[in-house]
Short mmCIF file of C-alpha atoms in Angstrom, two decimals:
data_model
loop_
_atom_site.label_atom_id
_atom_site.label_comp_id
_atom_site.label_asym_id
_atom_site.label_seq_id
_atom_site.Cartn_x
_atom_site.Cartn_y
_atom_site.Cartn_z
CA MET A 4 18.79 30.79 124.94
CA LYS A 5 17.53 33.59 122.79
CA LEU A 6 17.37 35.85 125.83
CA THR A 7 20.95 34.95 126.83
CA LYS A 8 22.27 35.71 123.32
CA THR A 9 20.50 39.04 123.28
CA LEU A 10 21.99 40.02 126.68
CA PHE A 11 25.51 38.97 125.53
CA LEU A 12 25.42 40.94 122.28
CA GLY A 13 24.02 43.97 124.05
CA SER A 14 26.76 43.83 126.67
CA ALA A 15 29.46 43.49 123.95
CA ALA A 16 28.06 46.47 122.07
CA GLY A 17 28.09 48.53 125.23
CA LEU A 18 31.69 47.59 126.02
CA MET A 19 32.76 48.53 122.49
CA ALA A 20 31.06 51.89 122.79
CA VAL A 21 32.76 52.58 126.12
CA SER A 22 36.10 51.40 124.76
CA GLY A 23 35.70 53.73 121.79
CA ALA A 24 35.06 56.64 124.12
CA PHE A 25 38.21 55.88 126.13
CA ALA A 26 40.26 55.44 122.92
CA ALA A 27 39.22 58.86 121.74
CA ASP A 28 40.82 60.35 124.85
CA LEU A 29 44.18 58.57 124.40
CA PRO A 30 47.07 60.45 122.66
CA VAL A 31 47.69 59.72 118.97
CA LYS A 32 50.84 57.67 118.38
CA ALA A 33 53.70 59.98 117.22
CA LYS A 34 55.27 59.47 113.79
CA ALA A 35 58.63 57.71 113.97
CA VAL A 36 61.58 60.13 114.14
CA GLU A 37 64.00 59.85 111.18
CA TYR A 38 67.44 59.95 112.78
CA VAL A 39 70.58 61.06 110.93
CA LYS A 40 72.36 57.96 109.63
CA VAL A 41 76.05 57.43 108.97
CA CYS A 42 76.97 57.27 105.26
CA SER A 43 79.87 54.89 104.75
CA LEU A 44 80.06 55.16 100.96
CA TYR A 45 82.57 58.02 100.77
CA GLY A 46 84.74 57.70 103.87
CA ALA A 47 84.58 58.92 107.45
CA GLY A 48 82.52 61.96 108.42
CA PHE A 49 79.66 61.62 105.93
CA TYR A 50 75.99 61.44 107.00
CA TYR A 51 72.76 61.08 105.06
CA ILE A 52 70.72 64.26 104.86
CA PRO A 53 67.40 63.15 106.46
CA GLY A 54 64.79 62.22 103.90
CA THR A 55 67.29 62.03 101.01
CA ASP A 56 69.90 59.72 99.51
CA THR A 57 72.49 62.54 99.56
CA CYS A 58 75.46 62.32 101.92
CA ILE A 59 77.01 65.42 103.48
CA LYS A 60 80.24 66.15 105.33
CA LEU A 61 81.12 69.35 107.19
CA GLY A 62 84.71 70.30 107.88
CA GLY A 63 87.12 73.18 108.31
CA TYR A 64 89.69 74.70 110.60
CA LEU A 65 90.34 77.65 112.87
CA ARG A 66 93.76 79.25 112.49
CA ALA A 67 95.70 81.96 114.32
CA ASP A 68 98.86 83.43 112.71
CA ALA A 69 101.54 85.78 113.96
CA VAL A 70 103.85 86.87 111.13
CA LEU A 71 107.10 88.57 112.12
CA GLY A 72 108.92 90.94 109.77
CA SER A 73 106.19 91.43 107.18
CA ASN A 74 103.19 93.63 106.36
CA SER A 75 101.47 90.59 104.89
CA ASP A 76 100.39 87.18 106.08
CA PHE A 77 101.39 85.42 102.88
CA ASN A 78 104.69 86.90 101.67
CA PRO A 79 107.72 88.88 102.88
CA ASN A 80 108.04 92.61 102.36
CA GLN A 81 108.80 93.23 98.69
CA SER A 82 107.40 96.59 97.54
CA GLY A 83 105.53 99.76 98.50
CA THR A 84 105.31 100.75 102.16
CA ALA A 85 106.44 97.29 103.24
CA GLY A 86 109.41 97.38 100.86
CA ALA A 87 110.62 100.67 102.34
CA ARG A 88 111.57 98.78 105.50
CA ASN A 89 111.56 101.86 107.72
CA ARG A 90 109.25 103.07 110.51
CA MET A 91 106.22 102.57 108.25
CA MET A 92 106.59 98.78 107.95
CA ASN A 93 104.93 96.36 110.35
CA TYR A 94 107.14 94.41 112.72
CA TYR A 95 104.29 91.93 112.99
CA THR A 96 101.00 91.03 111.31
CA PHE A 97 98.28 89.05 113.07
CA ARG A 98 95.57 87.01 111.39
CA ALA A 99 92.66 84.93 112.64
CA ARG A 100 90.68 82.74 110.24
CA GLU A 101 87.77 80.30 110.32
CA ASP A 102 87.36 77.97 107.36
CA LEU A 103 84.13 76.09 106.58
CA ASN A 104 83.73 73.49 103.87
CA ILE A 105 80.63 71.53 102.81
CA ASP A 106 80.96 68.35 100.76
CA THR A 107 77.85 66.60 99.37
CA ARG A 108 77.66 63.41 97.28
CA THR A 109 74.83 61.48 95.67
CA ALA A 110 75.09 58.13 93.87
CA THR A 111 73.29 58.11 90.48
CA GLU A 112 73.14 55.86 87.46
CA TYR A 113 75.72 58.19 85.84
CA GLY A 114 78.08 58.03 88.79
CA VAL A 115 78.52 60.23 91.87
CA VAL A 116 77.26 63.82 91.79
CA ARG A 117 79.47 65.91 94.06
CA THR A 118 79.31 69.54 95.20
CA PHE A 119 82.00 71.22 97.26
CA PHE A 120 82.12 74.63 98.93
CA ASP A 121 84.95 76.15 100.95
CA GLY A 122 84.70 79.63 102.45
CA VAL A 123 86.79 81.56 104.97
CA PHE A 124 86.15 84.35 107.45
CA THR A 125 89.36 86.29 108.10
CA TRP A 126 90.61 89.16 110.25
CA THR A 127 94.07 90.57 109.45
CA THR A 128 96.17 93.38 110.87
CA GLY A 129 96.26 96.47 108.65
CA ASN A 130 99.11 98.95 108.10
CA TYR A 131 99.72 102.67 107.72
CA THR A 132 100.78 104.28 104.45
CA PRO A 133 102.30 107.77 104.18
CA THR A 134 100.18 110.32 102.34
CA GLY A 135 103.14 112.51 101.36
CA SER A 136 102.03 115.25 103.74
CA ALA A 137 104.66 117.61 105.13
CA THR A 138 103.30 116.84 108.60
CA GLY A 139 103.95 113.09 108.22
CA ALA A 140 100.26 112.15 107.97
CA THR A 141 99.48 108.49 107.33
CA GLN A 142 96.45 106.55 106.16
CA TYR A 143 95.28 103.20 107.52
CA SER A 144 94.96 100.44 104.95
CA GLY A 145 91.96 98.74 106.53
CA THR A 146 88.29 99.22 105.76
CA LEU A 147 85.66 98.47 108.37
CA GLY A 148 82.94 96.18 107.12
CA LEU A 149 82.31 92.79 105.57
CA ASN A 150 82.88 92.32 101.88
CA ALA A 151 81.55 89.06 100.49
CA ALA A 152 83.26 89.25 97.12
CA GLY A 153 82.45 86.13 95.18
CA THR A 154 85.99 85.87 93.86
CA GLY A 155 87.42 85.23 97.31
CA LEU A 156 88.96 88.70 97.33
CA VAL A 157 88.36 91.98 99.10
CA GLY A 158 89.16 94.90 96.86
CA SER A 159 91.70 93.07 94.74
CA GLY A 160 92.30 90.64 91.93
CA SER A 161 95.61 89.52 93.37
CA GLY A 162 94.44 86.16 94.64
CA ASN A 163 94.37 86.84 98.36
CA VAL A 164 91.28 87.25 100.49
CA ASN A 165 92.28 90.41 102.28
CA GLY A 166 92.83 93.23 99.87
CA THR A 167 95.56 94.31 97.50
CA ASP A 168 98.30 93.68 100.04
CA GLY A 169 96.62 91.08 102.20
CA ASN A 170 96.15 93.49 105.08
CA THR A 171 92.51 94.57 105.30
CA SER A 172 91.70 94.90 108.99
CA ALA A 173 88.00 94.18 108.60
CA GLY A 174 86.35 90.80 108.87
CA ALA A 175 86.61 89.50 105.29
CA LEU A 176 84.63 86.72 103.65
CA GLY A 177 86.43 84.75 100.96
CA VAL A 178 85.07 82.06 98.65
CA TYR A 179 87.86 79.59 97.95
CA TYR A 180 86.11 76.70 96.22
CA ALA A 181 82.59 76.24 94.86
CA PHE A 182 82.25 73.51 92.25
CA ILE A 183 80.15 70.60 90.93
CA GLN A 184 81.64 67.30 89.79
CA PHE A 185 79.62 64.93 87.60
CA ALA A 186 80.50 62.20 85.08
CA GLY A 187 84.13 63.31 84.92
CA PHE A 188 83.35 67.04 84.66
CA THR A 189 84.39 69.72 87.18
CA MET A 190 82.44 72.98 86.87
CA GLY A 191 83.07 75.99 89.11
CA LYS A 192 85.89 77.34 91.28
CA ALA A 193 88.52 74.68 92.03
CA VAL A 194 92.30 74.26 92.08
CA SER A 195 93.80 74.65 88.60
CA GLN A 196 94.46 71.45 86.70
CA PHE A 197 97.93 72.85 85.95
CA ASP A 198 98.91 72.88 89.64
CA ALA A 199 100.83 70.18 91.43
CA PRO A 200 98.68 68.50 94.12
CA TRP A 201 100.50 70.49 96.83
CA THR A 202 99.86 73.82 95.01
CA ASN A 203 102.14 76.37 96.79
CA TYR A 204 103.14 74.02 99.60
CA PRO A 205 105.67 71.28 98.78
CA GLY A 206 106.50 71.31 102.50
CA ASN A 207 106.15 74.90 103.72
CA ILE A 208 103.30 76.93 105.20
CA THR A 209 104.40 80.23 103.61
CA ASP A 210 102.25 81.08 100.57
CA ASN A 211 104.69 82.96 98.40
CA LEU A 212 107.06 80.43 96.81
CA VAL A 213 108.05 81.11 93.22
CA GLY A 214 108.99 78.30 90.86
CA GLY A 215 105.53 77.02 89.96
CA SER A 216 101.83 77.74 89.77
CA GLY A 217 99.48 77.69 92.74
CA THR A 218 95.81 78.68 92.76
CA VAL A 219 95.31 77.89 96.44
CA THR A 220 92.00 79.78 96.44
CA GLY A 221 90.76 78.09 93.28
CA VAL A 222 90.10 79.32 89.75
CA THR A 223 86.80 79.15 87.87
CA GLN A 224 86.96 76.39 85.28
CA PHE A 225 85.20 73.84 83.11
CA THR A 226 87.21 70.62 83.14
CA TYR A 227 86.89 67.04 81.91
CA THR A 228 89.00 64.33 83.57
CA ALA A 229 89.38 60.86 82.09
CA ASP A 230 90.31 58.03 84.47
CA PHE A 231 92.23 55.24 82.72
CA GLY A 232 92.61 53.11 85.87
CA GLN A 233 95.77 52.07 87.72
CA GLY A 234 96.10 55.66 88.99
CA VAL A 235 96.44 57.21 85.50
CA THR A 236 94.28 60.26 84.71
CA ALA A 237 94.24 63.01 82.11
CA SER A 238 92.42 66.35 82.22
CA PHE A 239 91.59 69.13 79.81
CA SER A 240 90.42 72.43 81.24
CA ALA A 241 89.27 75.91 80.23
CA GLU A 242 90.15 78.21 83.14
CA ASP A 243 89.44 81.88 83.89
CA ALA A 244 92.57 83.96 83.26
CA THR A 245 91.43 87.29 84.67
CA ALA A 246 91.70 86.82 88.44
CA TYR A 247 94.97 84.94 88.92
CA TYR A 248 96.87 84.57 85.64
CA GLN A 249 97.56 88.07 84.34
CA ALA A 250 100.98 89.38 85.31
CA GLY A 251 100.55 92.38 83.03
CA ASN A 252 100.78 93.57 79.42
CA LEU A 253 102.89 96.71 79.84
CA ASN A 254 103.06 99.66 77.46
CA MET A 255 106.59 100.91 78.15
CA THR A 256 105.98 104.19 76.31
CA GLY A 257 106.00 106.91 78.95
CA ALA A 258 107.71 104.82 81.62
CA THR A 259 109.79 106.95 83.97
CA ALA A 260 113.03 106.24 85.82
CA SER A 261 111.36 106.71 89.21
CA GLY A 262 108.52 104.41 88.20
CA ILE A 263 110.94 101.72 87.02
CA LEU A 264 112.82 102.01 90.29
CA GLY A 265 109.52 101.32 92.05
CA GLY A 266 109.07 98.10 90.08
CA SER A 267 106.67 99.61 87.51
CA TYR A 268 108.01 99.19 83.98
CA GLY A 269 105.10 100.82 82.19
CA THR A 270 101.35 101.22 81.98
CA ASN A 271 99.32 98.04 82.34
CA ALA A 272 97.04 97.88 79.31
CA ILE A 273 95.26 94.51 79.61
CA GLY A 274 92.07 94.38 77.54
CA GLY A 275 88.83 92.52 78.10
CA SER A 276 88.75 88.75 78.43
CA ARG A 277 88.85 86.96 75.08
CA SER A 278 89.89 83.39 75.81
CA PRO A 279 90.21 81.33 78.96
CA ASN A 280 93.52 79.65 79.67
CA LEU A 281 93.59 76.23 78.03
CA VAL A 282 95.18 73.62 80.29
CA GLY A 283 96.08 69.96 79.81
CA GLN A 284 97.41 67.58 82.45
CA VAL A 285 98.46 63.92 82.76
CA ARG A 286 99.01 62.34 86.19
CA VAL A 287 100.25 58.97 87.40
CA ASP A 288 99.36 58.41 91.07
CA GLN A 289 100.84 55.31 92.71
CA ALA A 290 101.76 54.01 96.16
CA TRP A 291 105.35 55.25 95.68
CA GLY A 292 104.17 58.79 94.89
CA LEU A 293 103.08 60.58 91.74
CA PHE A 294 104.26 62.16 88.50
CA GLN A 295 102.42 64.94 86.71
CA ALA A 296 102.97 66.83 83.45
CA SER A 297 101.00 70.03 82.75
CA VAL A 298 100.77 72.46 79.83
CA ALA A 299 98.86 75.74 79.48
CA ALA A 300 98.15 78.34 76.79
CA HIS A 301 97.46 81.97 77.79
CA ASP A 302 96.06 84.70 75.49
CA ASN A 303 97.66 88.14 76.01
CA HIS A 304 95.01 90.60 74.85
CA VAL A 305 95.75 94.35 75.03
CA GLY A 306 93.23 97.18 74.98
CA TYR A 307 94.72 100.13 73.08
CA TYR A 308 97.96 102.03 72.75
CA GLY A 309 96.27 105.15 74.07
CA ALA A 310 93.09 106.51 75.60
CA THR A 311 90.73 105.71 72.69
CA GLU A 312 90.28 103.00 70.10
CA THR A 313 91.59 105.32 67.36
CA THR A 314 95.09 104.95 68.84
CA GLY A 315 95.27 101.37 67.64
CA HIS A 316 96.44 98.24 69.42
CA PRO A 317 98.90 95.38 69.14
CA ASP A 318 97.68 91.98 68.01
CA ASP A 319 97.04 89.27 70.58
CA LYS A 320 100.05 87.21 71.61
CA TRP A 321 99.65 83.68 72.92
CA GLY A 322 101.88 82.62 75.76
CA TRP A 323 102.42 79.14 77.13
CA ALA A 324 103.78 77.21 80.10
CA VAL A 325 104.88 73.64 80.84
CA GLN A 326 105.43 72.08 84.25
CA LEU A 327 106.66 68.72 85.60
CA ALA A 328 106.01 67.60 89.18
CA LEU A 329 107.23 64.56 91.12
CA SER A 330 106.41 63.28 94.62
CA ILE A 331 108.26 60.40 96.27
CA LYS A 332 106.64 58.98 99.41
CA ASN A 333 107.89 56.85 102.31
CA ILE A 334 111.56 57.27 101.49
CA PRO A 335 114.13 55.30 103.57
CA THR A 336 114.76 58.15 106.03
CA GLY A 337 111.50 57.42 107.85
CA ALA A 338 107.87 56.43 107.66
CA GLY A 339 105.82 59.15 106.00
CA ASP A 340 108.87 61.12 104.82
CA THR A 341 108.25 62.81 101.46
CA ILE A 342 110.12 64.64 98.71
CA ASN A 343 108.08 66.98 96.47
CA ILE A 344 109.71 68.77 93.53
CA GLN A 345 108.52 70.61 90.43
CA GLY A 346 109.98 72.64 87.57
CA VAL A 347 108.33 75.09 85.17
CA TYR A 348 109.09 77.09 82.03
CA THR A 349 106.91 79.94 80.75
CA ASP A 350 106.87 82.20 77.70
CA GLY A 351 104.31 84.98 77.99
CA ALA A 352 102.52 83.25 80.89
CA THR A 353 104.47 84.48 83.92
CA ARG A 354 101.89 83.63 86.60
CA TYR A 355 102.56 79.92 86.10
CA ASN A 356 105.99 80.59 87.64
CA PHE A 357 105.66 83.77 89.71
CA GLN A 358 102.26 82.66 91.03
CA ASN A 359 99.70 85.22 92.19
CA LEU A 360 100.55 85.07 95.90
CA SER A 361 104.27 85.57 95.22
CA GLY A 362 103.75 88.41 92.76
CA SER A 363 106.35 89.53 90.25
CA SER A 364 107.04 93.17 91.16
CA TYR A 365 109.75 94.13 93.65
CA ALA A 366 111.09 97.37 95.14
CA LEU A 367 113.12 96.71 98.28
CA PHE A 368 115.16 99.33 100.12
CA GLY A 369 118.15 98.64 102.36
CA SER A 370 121.35 100.13 103.71
CA SER A 371 124.48 101.24 101.84
CA SER A 372 128.04 102.25 102.70
CA THR A 373 128.35 104.53 99.66
CA ALA A 374 124.98 106.33 99.51
CA TYR A 375 121.99 107.36 101.60
CA GLY A 376 120.55 103.88 101.13
CA SER A 377 120.24 101.05 98.64
CA VAL A 378 117.43 99.69 96.51
CA GLY A 379 116.76 96.60 94.45
CA PHE A 380 113.85 96.44 92.01
CA ALA A 381 112.40 94.13 89.36
CA ASN A 382 109.22 93.32 87.47
CA ALA A 383 108.12 90.37 85.35
CA PRO A 384 104.96 90.95 83.28
CA ASP A 385 103.60 88.58 80.65
CA THR A 386 104.44 90.88 77.72
CA VAL A 387 105.78 94.36 76.98
CA PHE A 388 105.30 96.69 74.02
CA VAL A 389 105.64 100.33 73.00
CA THR A 390 103.12 102.41 71.09
CA GLY A 391 103.03 101.09 67.54
CA SER A 392 104.89 97.83 68.24
CA SER A 393 103.89 94.22 68.69
CA GLN A 394 103.90 92.47 72.05
CA GLU A 395 107.15 90.90 73.22
CA THR A 396 106.87 88.01 75.68
CA VAL A 397 108.85 87.67 78.91
CA LYS A 398 110.39 84.25 79.42
CA THR A 399 110.80 82.66 82.86
CA TRP A 400 111.86 79.36 84.40
CA GLY A 401 111.96 78.06 87.93
CA PHE A 402 111.61 75.21 90.36
CA ARG A 403 110.56 74.54 93.95
CA GLY A 404 110.72 71.58 96.29
CA ALA A 405 110.79 70.30 99.85
CA TYR A 406 111.91 67.37 101.95
CA THR A 407 109.69 66.53 104.95
CA HIS A 408 110.96 64.31 107.77
CA ASN A 409 108.78 62.89 110.55
CA TRP A 410 110.73 62.69 113.80
CA ASP A 411 107.90 60.83 115.53
CA PRO A 412 104.07 60.85 115.37
CA TYR A 413 104.01 64.33 116.94
CA TRP A 414 106.89 66.27 115.31
CA ASN A 415 108.00 66.87 111.72
CA THR A 416 110.33 69.27 109.95
CA ALA A 417 110.49 70.34 106.30
CA LEU A 418 113.36 71.97 104.43
CA TYR A 419 112.19 73.82 101.32
CA GLY A 420 113.47 76.08 98.60
CA ALA A 421 112.49 77.78 95.36
CA TYR A 422 114.12 79.66 92.49
CA ALA A 423 112.75 81.60 89.52
CA GLN A 424 114.40 83.67 86.82
CA ALA A 425 112.87 86.18 84.39
CA GLN A 426 114.45 87.09 81.03
CA PHE A 427 113.46 90.04 78.85
CA GLY A 428 113.79 90.43 75.09
CA THR A 429 115.40 93.07 72.91
CA LEU A 430 112.46 95.49 72.93
CA ALA A 431 112.28 95.64 76.73
CA LYS A 432 116.02 95.95 77.21
CA THR A 433 116.26 98.70 74.59
CA SER A 434 113.37 100.66 76.11
CA ILE A 435 114.71 100.43 79.66
CA CYS A 436 118.45 100.40 79.10
CA GLY A 437 119.12 101.43 75.49
CA ALA A 438 121.23 99.60 72.98
CA GLY A 439 124.23 97.95 74.60
CA GLY A 440 123.06 98.95 78.08
CA ALA A 441 123.60 102.70 77.51
CA GLY A 442 120.62 105.03 77.22
CA GLY A 443 116.98 104.08 77.50
CA THR A 444 114.56 105.29 80.16
CA PHE A 445 116.58 104.05 83.12
CA GLY A 446 119.97 103.31 81.58
CA SER A 447 120.51 106.98 80.70
CA LEU A 448 120.08 108.02 84.35
CA ALA A 449 123.30 109.50 85.72
CA GLY A 450 125.17 107.02 87.89
CA VAL A 451 123.85 103.80 86.31
CA THR A 452 126.89 101.62 85.53
CA SER A 453 125.05 98.44 84.56
CA CYS A 454 121.49 98.16 83.28
CA ASN A 455 119.62 94.88 82.73
CA PRO A 456 115.98 94.13 83.66
CA ASP A 457 116.61 90.37 83.96
CA PHE A 458 116.43 89.12 87.54
CA ALA A 459 116.04 86.07 89.75
CA ILE A 460 114.39 85.24 93.07
CA GLY A 461 115.85 82.64 95.42
CA GLN A 462 114.10 81.32 98.53
CA LEU A 463 115.04 78.97 101.37
CA GLY A 464 113.13 78.03 104.49
CA ILE A 465 112.55 75.60 107.31
CA VAL A 466 109.31 74.75 109.10
CA THR A 467 108.76 72.62 112.18
CA ARG A 468 105.34 71.36 113.28
CA TRP A 469 104.16 69.90 116.58
CA THR A 470 100.84 68.02 116.82
CA PRO A 471 100.34 67.26 120.54
CA VAL A 472 96.81 65.94 119.97
CA LYS A 473 94.98 64.91 116.84
CA ASN A 474 94.01 67.81 114.53
CA LEU A 475 95.79 70.49 116.62
CA THR A 476 99.09 71.69 115.15
CA PHE A 477 101.57 74.41 116.13
CA SER A 478 104.02 75.54 113.41
CA ALA A 479 107.02 77.84 113.06
CA ASP A 480 108.14 78.68 109.50
CA LEU A 481 111.29 80.77 108.90
CA SER A 482 111.95 81.88 105.30
CA TRP A 483 114.61 83.88 103.47
CA THR A 484 114.08 85.57 100.08
CA HIS A 485 116.88 86.95 97.91
CA LEU A 486 116.36 89.38 95.02
CA ASP A 487 119.17 88.94 92.49
CA GLN A 488 118.84 91.98 90.22
CA LYS A 489 121.20 93.04 87.45
CA TYR A 490 121.35 96.83 87.90
CA SER A 491 124.34 98.57 89.50
CA GLY A 492 125.50 102.10 90.22
CA VAL A 493 124.61 104.99 92.53
CA VAL A 494 121.74 107.21 91.34
CA ALA A 495 119.95 110.31 92.57
CA ILE A 496 116.24 109.58 92.67
CA ALA A 497 112.97 110.62 94.35
CA PRO A 498 111.15 107.44 95.52
CA SER A 499 107.36 107.21 95.81
CA SER A 500 105.75 109.13 98.66
CA THR A 501 104.25 105.88 99.97
CA THR A 502 107.75 104.79 101.03
CA ALA A 503 108.56 107.91 103.10
CA LYS A 504 112.00 107.77 101.47
CA PRO A 505 113.63 111.12 100.63
CA ALA A 506 115.04 112.31 97.35
CA ALA A 507 118.66 111.21 97.70
CA THR A 508 121.36 108.99 96.24
CA TYR A 509 120.72 105.25 96.34
CA GLU A 510 122.97 102.33 95.52
CA LEU A 511 121.49 99.75 93.16
CA LYS A 512 122.11 96.27 94.57
CA ASP A 513 120.58 92.92 95.54
CA GLN A 514 118.28 92.73 98.56
CA ASP A 515 117.32 90.12 101.15
CA SER A 516 114.18 89.65 103.23
CA ILE A 517 113.48 87.39 106.21
CA ALA A 518 110.07 86.55 107.68
CA MET A 519 108.63 84.07 110.17
CA ILE A 520 105.15 82.64 110.56
CA LEU A 521 104.00 81.28 113.92
CA ARG A 522 100.74 79.37 113.55
CA ALA A 523 98.23 77.48 115.65
CA GLN A 524 95.59 75.51 113.74
CA ARG A 525 92.71 73.29 114.86
CA ASN A 526 91.14 71.15 112.13
CA TRP A 527 87.68 69.69 112.54
#
């Protein structure tokens, strides 16, 4: 028995040794792969970042535009080379754009922490500007290269991502939004709290509607939003004024008749930033639509009257704006049909009406039966002054709106319109036109029969969209813009060399502009 037990244990030990040798030659079991999991907490398209409790969503679009009758992708011809409307203007402008946005969210004991980034890569047709050479030499507006300006601009503070006139021919990188949201706070570059939810687009795809604010590329801000439930929220925000909300503080001393005719009423003398714009907003968002009331305060801070600080300066002048917006959804004309309207009044805060993509300076040439040609011009800054005076605010009011009708799941059409009026005070009218409309820098020009810097812009348009398959849309947007200016007469002037217009007689009268955008867009 003892011998049998010894043989059994010995055999077992040998088998274990052999088994151990074989096991050493077998491959080590691989660590389990951590697959990307769907995150259902925040809606469709979110996934957990592997190894974290943070959800991420990628999105964007690719867009191709063909704009007819404009040097710009975002507004009709209204000044400079484009406003000359001769052989120097573009008959078309092409643009291709890729948009990428990244949305991350993490649930915490304080609520959701959210970050959002939206950037665009854009290529836009450039244009040629006369140099004033006797040989007719021109200069291309584009610059070759990639400019990753953190403001979402290339060479400009005008609020577009493609240069001072939206026509840089290089591949341009723009940063639209980059913000953090936490515990009711929004910190970074986001849509202004003053804006209506549709920003510049109550129903259109054109960017340039007057009659309201519209920071479609975002504005840097620090905001707190309180949610009272039942769709009622209120926000208070401190927002950067420098990039999108300065229409100009003009020193009218030294303004010339030819400069005024070009839409330049003086020397822009904005000083350094002193205060952000202070914005408050209340919104009621319900199944029937929404109502929003917004107010804003804007500090107009001038540098100096002259070249040095010894020349003195005017005191700061606070401007303000108020806006009401209303959206009515699912009206009886059809499922999904919508009416969006808004109205605004400003006093020394012009960009809340003539928003940055519409601009507020005009110099449009046309034909005439009594002179070589015609011209209409206007400008609406925030304030004006002359050396030694205080600032005088420019007052404006306006509205915009649209009605969108869905013909079926694949086709819809929107009718839209906008209107804005600018009104100057006594100082501006005296400087430009003189007392009683006689005299002044421009009013004293021979041939001027009526002089008044007040003006209005009216706009009408129609857009039709076709979505043959989900997230692929083809659009055609036709818009008309009318400049209603208050000057009249026939004057002998020498326009800017950038217009290629000769020194001749020009009739002062209203002007019209028509443009069309043809667009294909694939969202993803």
